[in-house]
Amino acid sequence: MMEQPHDLTVETPRTWERPVVCVPVLVALSLVGGRFASFSTEANLYVFGAGGVLIWLGLTRRVQGGPAPRRLGSGAVWWTLPVLVFGIFEGATFFAAAGDDFPTFSRLADPLLEDRLVRSAAWLVWLSAFWGLVRR
């Protein structure tokens, strides 16, 4: 009997990690999340619950991830600048309680998020991005 080399074996993802399963689950979770009013107690609990489960999945390595990048590309540094400016601006206006005179971006997005379909689409984007991070 001839022994096969280990290079030929490929580990298949678990059934619940395949796109045919996880995409409908993310869509269903998004539709549920879209039913809650913005900044309501139920919506906040749902955000913390869904985010907590995804963080737990990522930290416990229950999901097969791809290989980690060796190092970040040179363009990644330039992405930190707008993220940092946005974070400082959002945090300063939130803690200063500027109100309607100088609203946060979250407050500016509220009219868009009044529609359940738009809120569900935003949920789908958030969950998909978070799932992508868990898979890394």
mmCIF file of C-alpha atoms in Angstrom:
data_model
loop_
_atom_site.group_PDB
_atom_site.id
_atom_site.type_symbol
_atom_site.label_atom_id
_atom_site.label_comp_id
_atom_site.label_asym_id
_atom_site.label_seq_id
_atom_site.Cartn_x
_atom_site.Cartn_y
_atom_site.Cartn_z
ATOM 1 C CA MET A 1 0.000 0.000 0.000
ATOM 2 C CA MET A 2 1.267 3.412 -0.908
ATOM 3 C CA GLU A 3 0.866 6.238 1.594
ATOM 4 C CA GLN A 4 -0.616 9.468 0.231
ATOM 5 C CA PRO A 5 1.176 12.757 0.841
ATOM 6 C CA HIS A 6 -0.442 15.179 3.277
ATOM 7 C CA ASP A 7 -0.448 17.974 0.681
ATOM 8 C CA LEU A 8 -3.385 16.397 -1.122
ATOM 9 C CA THR A 9 -5.787 16.445 1.791
ATOM 10 C CA VAL A 10 -8.097 19.430 2.112
ATOM 11 C CA GLU A 11 -10.179 20.150 5.160
ATOM 12 C CA THR A 12 -13.776 20.881 4.161
ATOM 13 C CA PRO A 13 -15.745 23.523 6.035
ATOM 14 C CA ARG A 14 -18.463 22.448 8.415
ATOM 15 C CA THR A 15 -21.989 22.419 7.025
ATOM 16 C CA TRP A 16 -23.099 25.539 8.914
ATOM 17 C CA GLU A 17 -20.066 27.505 7.655
ATOM 18 C CA ARG A 18 -20.917 27.073 3.976
ATOM 19 C CA PRO A 19 -22.446 30.042 2.113
ATOM 20 C CA VAL A 20 -25.573 28.061 1.256
ATOM 21 C CA VAL A 21 -26.311 27.908 5.001
ATOM 22 C CA CYS A 22 -24.795 31.061 6.476
ATOM 23 C CA VAL A 23 -26.169 33.538 3.880
ATOM 24 C CA PRO A 24 -29.842 32.663 4.542
ATOM 25 C CA VAL A 25 -29.119 32.746 8.292
ATOM 26 C CA LEU A 26 -27.593 36.227 7.978
ATOM 27 C CA VAL A 27 -30.567 37.388 5.887
ATOM 28 C CA ALA A 28 -33.025 36.017 8.469
ATOM 29 C CA LEU A 29 -31.122 37.672 11.329
ATOM 30 C CA SER A 30 -31.118 40.937 9.349
ATOM 31 C CA LEU A 31 -34.861 40.812 8.797
ATOM 32 C CA VAL A 32 -35.411 40.260 12.524
ATOM 33 C CA GLY A 33 -33.032 43.102 13.406
ATOM 34 C CA GLY A 34 -34.774 45.416 10.938
ATOM 35 C CA ARG A 35 -38.060 45.015 12.783
ATOM 36 C CA PHE A 36 -36.740 46.794 15.880
ATOM 37 C CA ALA A 37 -36.935 50.585 16.079
ATOM 38 C CA SER A 38 -33.593 52.397 16.001
ATOM 39 C CA PHE A 39 -31.935 52.810 19.395
ATOM 40 C CA SER A 40 -34.727 50.940 21.187
ATOM 41 C CA THR A 41 -33.942 48.640 24.091
ATOM 42 C CA GLU A 42 -34.803 45.601 21.966
ATOM 43 C CA ALA A 43 -32.512 46.775 19.145
ATOM 44 C CA ASN A 44 -29.636 47.409 21.534
ATOM 45 C CA LEU A 45 -30.046 43.978 23.140
ATOM 46 C CA TYR A 46 -30.183 42.380 19.695
ATOM 47 C CA VAL A 47 -26.996 44.199 18.629
ATOM 48 C CA PHE A 48 -25.150 43.143 21.779
ATOM 49 C CA GLY A 49 -26.454 39.574 21.484
ATOM 50 C CA ALA A 50 -25.585 39.119 17.805
ATOM 51 C CA GLY A 51 -22.243 40.870 18.204
ATOM 52 C CA GLY A 52 -21.456 38.875 21.330
ATOM 53 C CA VAL A 53 -22.135 35.562 19.591
ATOM 54 C CA LEU A 54 -19.960 36.557 16.633
ATOM 55 C CA ILE A 55 -17.145 37.696 18.932
ATOM 56 C CA TRP A 56 -17.422 34.419 20.845
ATOM 57 C CA LEU A 57 -17.268 32.433 17.582
ATOM 58 C CA GLY A 58 -14.178 34.341 16.516
ATOM 59 C CA LEU A 59 -12.335 34.118 19.818
ATOM 60 C CA THR A 60 -13.009 30.420 20.394
ATOM 61 C CA ARG A 61 -11.929 29.535 16.838
ATOM 62 C CA ARG A 62 -15.082 27.494 16.268
ATOM 63 C CA VAL A 63 -15.103 28.794 12.701
ATOM 64 C CA GLN A 64 -12.418 27.821 10.214
ATOM 65 C CA GLY A 65 -10.600 30.933 9.143
ATOM 66 C CA GLY A 66 -8.395 31.639 6.206
ATOM 67 C CA PRO A 67 -4.703 32.171 6.575
ATOM 68 C CA ALA A 68 -3.756 35.353 8.378
ATOM 69 C CA PRO A 69 -2.044 37.957 6.234
ATOM 70 C CA ARG A 70 1.723 38.123 6.710
ATOM 71 C CA ARG A 71 1.654 41.895 7.047
ATOM 72 C CA LEU A 72 -0.624 44.747 6.091
ATOM 73 C CA GLY A 73 -0.095 46.444 2.776
ATOM 74 C CA SER A 74 1.148 50.010 2.535
ATOM 75 C CA GLY A 75 -2.344 51.273 1.677
ATOM 76 C CA ALA A 76 -3.756 50.013 4.978
ATOM 77 C CA VAL A 77 -2.108 52.860 6.881
ATOM 78 C CA TRP A 78 -4.061 55.390 4.844
ATOM 79 C CA TRP A 79 -7.331 53.745 5.901
ATOM 80 C CA THR A 80 -6.564 54.444 9.547
ATOM 81 C CA LEU A 81 -6.606 58.214 8.961
ATOM 82 C CA PRO A 82 -10.299 58.528 7.941
ATOM 83 C CA VAL A 83 -11.318 55.954 10.551
ATOM 84 C CA LEU A 84 -9.454 57.885 13.232
ATOM 85 C CA VAL A 85 -10.917 61.245 12.138
ATOM 86 C CA PHE A 86 -14.413 59.739 12.033
ATOM 87 C CA GLY A 87 -13.995 58.185 15.486
ATOM 88 C CA ILE A 88 -12.737 61.422 17.038
ATOM 89 C CA PHE A 89 -15.488 63.475 15.390
ATOM 90 C CA GLU A 90 -18.250 61.049 16.358
ATOM 91 C CA GLY A 91 -16.971 60.659 19.920
ATOM 92 C CA ALA A 92 -16.510 64.401 20.466
ATOM 93 C CA THR A 93 -19.982 65.296 19.228
ATOM 94 C CA PHE A 94 -21.515 62.475 21.253
ATOM 95 C CA PHE A 95 -19.797 63.365 24.527
ATOM 96 C CA ALA A 96 -20.328 67.097 24.012
ATOM 97 C CA ALA A 97 -24.058 66.400 23.492
ATOM 98 C CA ALA A 98 -24.100 68.940 20.662
ATOM 99 C CA GLY A 99 -27.672 68.014 19.745
ATOM 100 C CA ASP A 100 -29.265 69.234 16.518
ATOM 101 C CA ASP A 101 -26.786 72.070 16.029
ATOM 102 C CA PHE A 102 -23.899 69.658 15.398
ATOM 103 C CA PRO A 103 -25.343 66.122 15.026
ATOM 104 C CA THR A 104 -23.390 62.883 14.926
ATOM 105 C CA PHE A 105 -23.359 60.753 11.787
ATOM 106 C CA SER A 106 -25.587 58.265 13.589
ATOM 107 C CA ARG A 107 -28.187 60.946 14.135
ATOM 108 C CA LEU A 108 -27.938 62.056 10.505
ATOM 109 C CA ALA A 109 -28.625 58.458 9.386
ATOM 110 C CA ASP A 110 -31.785 58.178 11.507
ATOM 111 C CA PRO A 111 -34.187 59.380 8.765
ATOM 112 C CA LEU A 112 -32.829 56.709 6.429
ATOM 113 C CA LEU A 113 -33.090 54.010 9.077
ATOM 114 C CA GLU A 114 -36.781 54.689 9.752
ATOM 115 C CA ASP A 115 -37.692 52.353 6.879
ATOM 116 C CA ARG A 116 -37.598 48.689 7.932
ATOM 117 C CA LEU A 117 -36.202 47.520 4.600
ATOM 118 C CA VAL A 118 -33.272 49.975 4.756
ATOM 119 C CA ARG A 119 -32.671 49.037 8.398
ATOM 120 C CA SER A 120 -32.650 45.343 7.441
ATOM 121 C CA ALA A 121 -30.191 46.056 4.613
ATOM 122 C CA ALA A 122 -27.933 47.915 7.058
ATOM 123 C CA TRP A 123 -28.159 44.936 9.409
ATOM 124 C CA LEU A 124 -27.176 42.599 6.568
ATOM 125 C CA VAL A 125 -24.122 44.729 5.744
ATOM 126 C CA TRP A 126 -23.099 44.853 9.422
ATOM 127 C CA LEU A 127 -23.563 41.122 9.999
ATOM 128 C CA SER A 128 -21.815 40.182 6.750
ATOM 129 C CA ALA A 129 -18.818 42.377 7.553
ATOM 130 C CA PHE A 130 -18.652 40.969 11.085
ATOM 131 C CA TRP A 131 -18.956 37.391 9.752
ATOM 132 C CA GLY A 132 -16.104 38.132 7.344
ATOM 133 C CA LEU A 133 -13.965 39.261 10.281
ATOM 134 C CA VAL A 134 -14.840 36.111 12.231
ATOM 135 C CA ARG A 135 -13.823 33.986 9.243
ATOM 136 C CA ARG A 136 -10.373 35.647 9.107
#
